[in-house]
mmCIF file of C-alpha atoms in Angstrom:
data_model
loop_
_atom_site.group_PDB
_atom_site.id
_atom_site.type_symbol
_atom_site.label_atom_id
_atom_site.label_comp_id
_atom_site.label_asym_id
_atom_site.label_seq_id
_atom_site.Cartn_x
_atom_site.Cartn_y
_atom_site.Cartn_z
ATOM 1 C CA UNK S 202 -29.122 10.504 18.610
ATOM 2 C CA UNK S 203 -27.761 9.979 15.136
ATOM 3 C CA UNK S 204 -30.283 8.743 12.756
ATOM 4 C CA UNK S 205 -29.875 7.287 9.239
ATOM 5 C CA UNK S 206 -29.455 9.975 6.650
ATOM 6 C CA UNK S 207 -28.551 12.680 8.963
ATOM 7 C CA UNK S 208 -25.804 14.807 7.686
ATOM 8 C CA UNK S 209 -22.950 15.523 10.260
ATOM 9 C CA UNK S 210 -19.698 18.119 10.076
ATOM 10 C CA UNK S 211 -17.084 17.895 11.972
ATOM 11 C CA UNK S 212 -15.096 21.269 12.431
ATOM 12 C CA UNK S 213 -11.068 20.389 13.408
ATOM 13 C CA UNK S 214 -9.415 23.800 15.068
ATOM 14 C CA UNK S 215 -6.028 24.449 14.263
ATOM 15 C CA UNK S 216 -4.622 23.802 18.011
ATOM 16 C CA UNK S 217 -5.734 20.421 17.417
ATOM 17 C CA UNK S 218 -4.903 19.928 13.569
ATOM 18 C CA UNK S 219 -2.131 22.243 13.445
ATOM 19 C CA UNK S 220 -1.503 22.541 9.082
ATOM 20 C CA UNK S 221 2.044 21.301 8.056
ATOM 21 C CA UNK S 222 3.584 23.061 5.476
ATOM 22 C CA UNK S 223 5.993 21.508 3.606
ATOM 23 C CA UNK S 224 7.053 22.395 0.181
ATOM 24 C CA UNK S 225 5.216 22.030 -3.426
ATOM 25 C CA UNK S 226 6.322 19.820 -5.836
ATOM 26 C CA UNK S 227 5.488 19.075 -9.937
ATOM 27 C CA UNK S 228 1.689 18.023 -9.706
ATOM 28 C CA UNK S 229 2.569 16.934 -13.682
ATOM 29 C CA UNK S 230 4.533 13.948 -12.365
ATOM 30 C CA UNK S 231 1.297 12.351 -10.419
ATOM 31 C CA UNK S 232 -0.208 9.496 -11.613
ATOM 32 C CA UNK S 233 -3.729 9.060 -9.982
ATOM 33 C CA UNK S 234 -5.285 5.784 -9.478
ATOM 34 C CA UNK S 235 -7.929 6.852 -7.272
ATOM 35 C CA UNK S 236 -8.733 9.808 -4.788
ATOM 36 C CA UNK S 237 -11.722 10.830 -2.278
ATOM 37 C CA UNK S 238 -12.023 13.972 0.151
ATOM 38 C CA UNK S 239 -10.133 12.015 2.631
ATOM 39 C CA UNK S 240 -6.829 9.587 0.743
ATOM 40 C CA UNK S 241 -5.399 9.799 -2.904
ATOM 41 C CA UNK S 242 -3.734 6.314 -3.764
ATOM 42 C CA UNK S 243 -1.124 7.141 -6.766
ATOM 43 C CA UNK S 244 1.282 5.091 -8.850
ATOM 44 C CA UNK S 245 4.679 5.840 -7.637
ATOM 45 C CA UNK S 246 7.725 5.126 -10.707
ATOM 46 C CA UNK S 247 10.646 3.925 -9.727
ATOM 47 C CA UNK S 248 13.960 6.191 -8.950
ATOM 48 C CA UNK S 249 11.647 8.682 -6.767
ATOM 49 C CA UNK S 250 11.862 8.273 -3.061
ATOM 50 C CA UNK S 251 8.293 8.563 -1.481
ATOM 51 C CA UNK S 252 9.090 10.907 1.282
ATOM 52 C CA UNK S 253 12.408 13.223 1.874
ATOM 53 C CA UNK S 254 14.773 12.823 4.095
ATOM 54 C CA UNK S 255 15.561 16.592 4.956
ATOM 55 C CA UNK S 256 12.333 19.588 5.064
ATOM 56 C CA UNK S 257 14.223 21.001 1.809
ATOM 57 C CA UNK S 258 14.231 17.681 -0.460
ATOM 58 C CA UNK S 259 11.317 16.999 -3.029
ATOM 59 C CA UNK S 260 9.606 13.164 -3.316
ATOM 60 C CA UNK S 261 7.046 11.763 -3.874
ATOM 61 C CA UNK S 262 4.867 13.289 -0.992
ATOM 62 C CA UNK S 263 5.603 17.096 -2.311
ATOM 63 C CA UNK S 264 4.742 16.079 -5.482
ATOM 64 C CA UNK S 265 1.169 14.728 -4.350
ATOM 65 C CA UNK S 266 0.631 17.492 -2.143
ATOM 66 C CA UNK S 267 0.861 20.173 -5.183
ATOM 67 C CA UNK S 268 -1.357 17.609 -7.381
ATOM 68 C CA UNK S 269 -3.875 17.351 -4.384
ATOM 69 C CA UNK S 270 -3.085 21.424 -3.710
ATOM 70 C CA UNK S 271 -2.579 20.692 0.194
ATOM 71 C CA UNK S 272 -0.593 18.659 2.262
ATOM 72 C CA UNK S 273 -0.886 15.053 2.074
ATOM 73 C CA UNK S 274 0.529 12.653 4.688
ATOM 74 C CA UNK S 275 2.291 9.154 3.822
ATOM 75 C CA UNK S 276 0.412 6.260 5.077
ATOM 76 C CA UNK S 277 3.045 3.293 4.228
ATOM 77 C CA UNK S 278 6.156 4.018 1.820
ATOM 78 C CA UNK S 279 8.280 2.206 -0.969
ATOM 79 C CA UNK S 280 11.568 1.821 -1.491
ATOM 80 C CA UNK S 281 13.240 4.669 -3.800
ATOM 81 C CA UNK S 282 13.891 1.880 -6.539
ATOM 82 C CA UNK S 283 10.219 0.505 -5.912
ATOM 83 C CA UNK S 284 7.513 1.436 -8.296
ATOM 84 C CA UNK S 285 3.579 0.765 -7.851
ATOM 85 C CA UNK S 286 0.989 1.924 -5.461
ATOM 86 C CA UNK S 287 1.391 3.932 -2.765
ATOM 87 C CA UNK S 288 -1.370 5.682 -0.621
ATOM 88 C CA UNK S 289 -1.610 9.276 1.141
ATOM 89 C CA UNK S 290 -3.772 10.519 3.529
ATOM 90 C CA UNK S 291 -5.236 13.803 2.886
ATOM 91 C CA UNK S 292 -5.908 15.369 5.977
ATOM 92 C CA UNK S 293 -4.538 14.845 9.912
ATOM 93 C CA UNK S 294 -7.856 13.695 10.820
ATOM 94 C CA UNK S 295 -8.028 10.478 7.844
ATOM 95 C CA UNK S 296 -3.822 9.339 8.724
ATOM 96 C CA UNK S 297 -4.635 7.745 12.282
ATOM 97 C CA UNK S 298 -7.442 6.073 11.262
ATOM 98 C CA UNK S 299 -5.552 4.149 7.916
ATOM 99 C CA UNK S 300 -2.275 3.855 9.897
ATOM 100 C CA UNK S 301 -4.521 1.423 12.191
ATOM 101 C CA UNK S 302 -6.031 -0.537 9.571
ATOM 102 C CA UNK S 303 -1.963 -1.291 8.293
ATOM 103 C CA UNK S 304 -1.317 -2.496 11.288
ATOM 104 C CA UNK S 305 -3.903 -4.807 11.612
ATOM 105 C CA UNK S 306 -3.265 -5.781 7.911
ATOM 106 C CA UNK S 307 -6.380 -4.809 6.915
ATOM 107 C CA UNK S 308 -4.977 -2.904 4.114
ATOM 108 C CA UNK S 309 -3.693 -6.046 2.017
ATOM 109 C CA UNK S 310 -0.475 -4.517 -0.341
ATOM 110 C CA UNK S 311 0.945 -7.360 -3.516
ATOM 111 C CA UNK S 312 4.025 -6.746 -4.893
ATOM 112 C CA UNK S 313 5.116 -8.718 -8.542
ATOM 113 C CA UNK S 314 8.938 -9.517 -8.351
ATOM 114 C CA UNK S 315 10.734 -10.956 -11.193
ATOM 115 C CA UNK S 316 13.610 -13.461 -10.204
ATOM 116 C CA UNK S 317 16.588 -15.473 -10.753
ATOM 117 C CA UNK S 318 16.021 -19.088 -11.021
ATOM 118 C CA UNK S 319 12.888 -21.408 -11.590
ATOM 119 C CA UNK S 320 10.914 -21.813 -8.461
ATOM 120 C CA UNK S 321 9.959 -25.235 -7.735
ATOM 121 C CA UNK S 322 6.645 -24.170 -5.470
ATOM 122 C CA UNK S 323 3.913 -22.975 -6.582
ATOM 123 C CA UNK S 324 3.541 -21.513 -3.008
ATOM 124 C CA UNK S 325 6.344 -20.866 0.057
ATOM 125 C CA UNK S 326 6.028 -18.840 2.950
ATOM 126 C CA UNK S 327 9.693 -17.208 4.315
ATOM 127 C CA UNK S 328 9.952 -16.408 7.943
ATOM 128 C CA UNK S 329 13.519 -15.515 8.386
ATOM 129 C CA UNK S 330 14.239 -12.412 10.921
ATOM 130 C CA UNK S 331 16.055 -9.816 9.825
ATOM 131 C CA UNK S 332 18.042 -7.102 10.589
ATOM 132 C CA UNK S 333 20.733 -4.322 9.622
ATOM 133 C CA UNK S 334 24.255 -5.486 8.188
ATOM 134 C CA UNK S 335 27.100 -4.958 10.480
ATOM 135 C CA UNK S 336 28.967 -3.555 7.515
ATOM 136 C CA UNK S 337 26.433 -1.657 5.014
ATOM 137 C CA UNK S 338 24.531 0.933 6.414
ATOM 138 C CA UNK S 339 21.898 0.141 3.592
ATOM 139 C CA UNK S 340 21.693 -2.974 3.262
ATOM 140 C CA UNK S 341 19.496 -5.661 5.728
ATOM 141 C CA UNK S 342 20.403 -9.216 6.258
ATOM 142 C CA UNK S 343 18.969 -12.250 7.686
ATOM 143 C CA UNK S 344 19.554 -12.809 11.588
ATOM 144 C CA UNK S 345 18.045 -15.207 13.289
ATOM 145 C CA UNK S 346 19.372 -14.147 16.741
ATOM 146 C CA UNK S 347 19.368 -10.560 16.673
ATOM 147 C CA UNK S 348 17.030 -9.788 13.818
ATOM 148 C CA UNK S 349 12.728 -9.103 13.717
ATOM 149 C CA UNK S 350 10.371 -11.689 12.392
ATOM 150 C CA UNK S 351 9.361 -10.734 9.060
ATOM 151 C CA UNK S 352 6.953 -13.127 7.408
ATOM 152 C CA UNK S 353 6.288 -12.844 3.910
ATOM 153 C CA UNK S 354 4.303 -15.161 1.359
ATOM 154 C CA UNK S 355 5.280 -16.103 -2.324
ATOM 155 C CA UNK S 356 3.187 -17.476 -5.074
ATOM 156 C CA UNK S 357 4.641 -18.494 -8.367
ATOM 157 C CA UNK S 358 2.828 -16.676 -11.142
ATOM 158 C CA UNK S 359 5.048 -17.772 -14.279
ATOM 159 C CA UNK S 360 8.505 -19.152 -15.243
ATOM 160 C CA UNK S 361 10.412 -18.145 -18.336
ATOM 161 C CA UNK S 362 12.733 -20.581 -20.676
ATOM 162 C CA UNK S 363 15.783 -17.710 -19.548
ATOM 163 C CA UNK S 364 15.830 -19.352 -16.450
ATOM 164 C CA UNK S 365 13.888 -16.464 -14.102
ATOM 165 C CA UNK S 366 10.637 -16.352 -12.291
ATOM 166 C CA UNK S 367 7.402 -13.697 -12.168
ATOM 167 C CA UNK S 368 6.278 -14.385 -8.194
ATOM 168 C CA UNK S 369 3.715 -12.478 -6.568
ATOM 169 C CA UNK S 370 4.272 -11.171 -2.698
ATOM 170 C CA UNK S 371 2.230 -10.978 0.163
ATOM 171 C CA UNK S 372 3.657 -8.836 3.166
ATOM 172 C CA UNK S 373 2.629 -10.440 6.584
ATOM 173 C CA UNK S 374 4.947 -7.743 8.098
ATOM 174 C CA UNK S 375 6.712 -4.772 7.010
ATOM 175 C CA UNK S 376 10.214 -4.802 7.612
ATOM 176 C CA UNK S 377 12.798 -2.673 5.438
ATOM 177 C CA UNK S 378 14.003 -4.281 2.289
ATOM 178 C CA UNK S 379 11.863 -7.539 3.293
ATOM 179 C CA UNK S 380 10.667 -8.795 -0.273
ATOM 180 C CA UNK S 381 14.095 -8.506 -1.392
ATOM 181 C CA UNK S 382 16.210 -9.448 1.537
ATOM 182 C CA UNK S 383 13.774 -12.916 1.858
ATOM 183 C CA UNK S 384 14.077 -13.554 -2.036
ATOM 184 C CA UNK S 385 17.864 -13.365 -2.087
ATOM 185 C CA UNK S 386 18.570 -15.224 1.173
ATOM 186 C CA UNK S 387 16.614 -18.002 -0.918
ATOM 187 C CA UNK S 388 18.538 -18.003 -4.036
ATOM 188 C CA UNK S 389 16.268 -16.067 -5.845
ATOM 189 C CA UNK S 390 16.995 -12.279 -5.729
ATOM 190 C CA UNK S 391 15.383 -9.725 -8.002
ATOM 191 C CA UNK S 392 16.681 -8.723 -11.261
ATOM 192 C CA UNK S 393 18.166 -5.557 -10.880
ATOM 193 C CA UNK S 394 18.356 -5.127 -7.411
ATOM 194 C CA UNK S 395 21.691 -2.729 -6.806
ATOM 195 C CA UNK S 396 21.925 -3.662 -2.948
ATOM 196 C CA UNK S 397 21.366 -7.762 -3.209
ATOM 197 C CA UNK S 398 22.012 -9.013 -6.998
ATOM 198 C CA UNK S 399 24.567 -6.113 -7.639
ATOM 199 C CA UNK S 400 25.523 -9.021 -11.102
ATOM 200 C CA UNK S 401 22.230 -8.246 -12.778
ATOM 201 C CA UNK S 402 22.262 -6.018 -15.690
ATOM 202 C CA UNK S 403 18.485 -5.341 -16.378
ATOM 203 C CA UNK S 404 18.135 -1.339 -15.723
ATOM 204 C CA UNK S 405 15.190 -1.060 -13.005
ATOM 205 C CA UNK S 406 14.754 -3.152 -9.720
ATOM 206 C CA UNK S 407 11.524 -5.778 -10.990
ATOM 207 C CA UNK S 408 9.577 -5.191 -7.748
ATOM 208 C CA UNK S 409 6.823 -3.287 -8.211
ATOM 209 C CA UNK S 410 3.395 -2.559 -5.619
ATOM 210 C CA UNK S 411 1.135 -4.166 -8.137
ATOM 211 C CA UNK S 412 -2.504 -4.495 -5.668
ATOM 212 C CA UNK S 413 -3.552 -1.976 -2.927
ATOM 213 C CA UNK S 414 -6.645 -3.210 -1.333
ATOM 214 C CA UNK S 415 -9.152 -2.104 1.671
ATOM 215 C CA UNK S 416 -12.162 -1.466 3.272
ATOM 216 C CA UNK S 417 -12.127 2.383 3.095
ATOM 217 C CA UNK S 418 -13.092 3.068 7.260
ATOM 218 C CA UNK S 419 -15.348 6.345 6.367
ATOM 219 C CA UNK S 420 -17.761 5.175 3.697
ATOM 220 C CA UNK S 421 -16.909 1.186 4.508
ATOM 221 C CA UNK S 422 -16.550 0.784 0.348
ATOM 222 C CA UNK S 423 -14.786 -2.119 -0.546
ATOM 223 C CA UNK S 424 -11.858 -1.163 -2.618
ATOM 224 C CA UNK S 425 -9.152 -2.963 -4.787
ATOM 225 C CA UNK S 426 -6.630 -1.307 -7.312
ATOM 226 C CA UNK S 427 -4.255 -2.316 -9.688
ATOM 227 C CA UNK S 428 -1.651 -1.152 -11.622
ATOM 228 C CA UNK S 429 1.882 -2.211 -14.122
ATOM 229 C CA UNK S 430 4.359 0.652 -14.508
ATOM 230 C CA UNK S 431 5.506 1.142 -18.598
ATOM 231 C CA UNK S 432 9.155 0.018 -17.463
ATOM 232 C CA UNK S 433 8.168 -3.250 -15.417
ATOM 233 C CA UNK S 434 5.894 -4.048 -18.380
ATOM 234 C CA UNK S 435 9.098 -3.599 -20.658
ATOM 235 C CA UNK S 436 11.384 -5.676 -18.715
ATOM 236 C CA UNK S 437 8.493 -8.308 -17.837
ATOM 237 C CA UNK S 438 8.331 -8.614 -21.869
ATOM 238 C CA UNK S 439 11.763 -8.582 -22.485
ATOM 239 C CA UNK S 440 11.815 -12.282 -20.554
ATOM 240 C CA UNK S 441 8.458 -13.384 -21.852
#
């Protein structure tokens, strides 16, 4: 029997926890937020995709893995145009065991979006389904008959005299493109959002992963981070 204080080591074989290799990127480009034996949560600027497409591009995850100086494995992504927090497991053992806990929403991700228009609630809650558009590849749109219930839950943080709104985000679900496919179905979409508010002129997408928090499953540690990129900070100022 296991007693309090004993020390125990597990030993994974490589049959079981075969090592991926994948290849190195700049470790120079990491910014850490917070890191253990087993995850790494980093701040991810915008313009860099989190994971690659093909085994030859670089992202985000390459770049982690040469920071970290193994591979690292994404636990939930952002959009390429998405900045803020974004966490990695570190080993094949650690990426089962987190990629539960996002699926029960026990890892609780805010996003900050900065918006057209004043909103009048101080809290709404959208639950339009959505789904791909017929006619852009990239893009999602609401569809209520063929589309998947996303749920997602806005609070109104502050409203500037230029006529545009700081909202905070809640995901309930995780669909592609949900923050900004909900906000813009509502009259509201994001300043500089290329795919839904092509109009605006502001030079980053204002969406940005602003709280990451959990109970970490190995050492049961309560943990909560935070974090502003320099460019959403800018922007944010530049309506304030």
């Amino acid at each position: 029997m296991v007693k309090p204080g004993d020390i125990c080591q597990l030993t994974f074989d490589e049959e079981d926890y075969p090592t991926k290799k994948i290849l190195l990127g700049n470790p120079d480009l990491v910014q850490e937020i917070y890191q253990d034996q087993h995850l790494i949560i980093v701040n991810k600027p915008e313009g860099t995709k989190t994971h690659g497409n093909q085994p030859d591009e670089i992202a985000l995850l390459n770049h982690v893995s040469a920071y970290v100086g193994q591979t690292c494995y994404v636990v939930h992504r952002l959009d390429m145009e998405t900045s803020g927090l974004v966490l990695f497991a570190k080993n094949p053992f650690i990426l089962p065991i987190l990629n539960r806990l996002l699926e029960k929403k026990e890892i609780v991700r805010e996003y900050w979006a900065l918006v057209e228009g004043h909103i009048g609630n101080k809290e709404l809650i959208f639950q339009d389904k959505i789904g791909r558009d017929r006619h852009d590849r990239r893009k999602r749109v609401v569809d209520p008959k063929n589309g998947q219930y996303a749920e997602t839950h806005i609070s109104r943080l502050k409203q500037f005299p230029n006529k545009t709104s700081l909202v905070r985000c809640k995901l309930k679900t995780g669909r592609t493109h949900q923050i900004r496919v909900h906000l813009s179905h509502h009259k509201h979409p994001i300043l500089g959002d290329p795919l839904y508010n092509s109009k605006s002129k502001t030079s980053r997408l204002m969406l940005h992963a602003f709280r990451l928090s959990f109970t970490h499953p190995l050492t049961l540690e309560k943990l909560s981070f935070t974090v502003l990129s320099d460019t959403f900070e800018k922007e944010l100022k530049k309506n304030g």
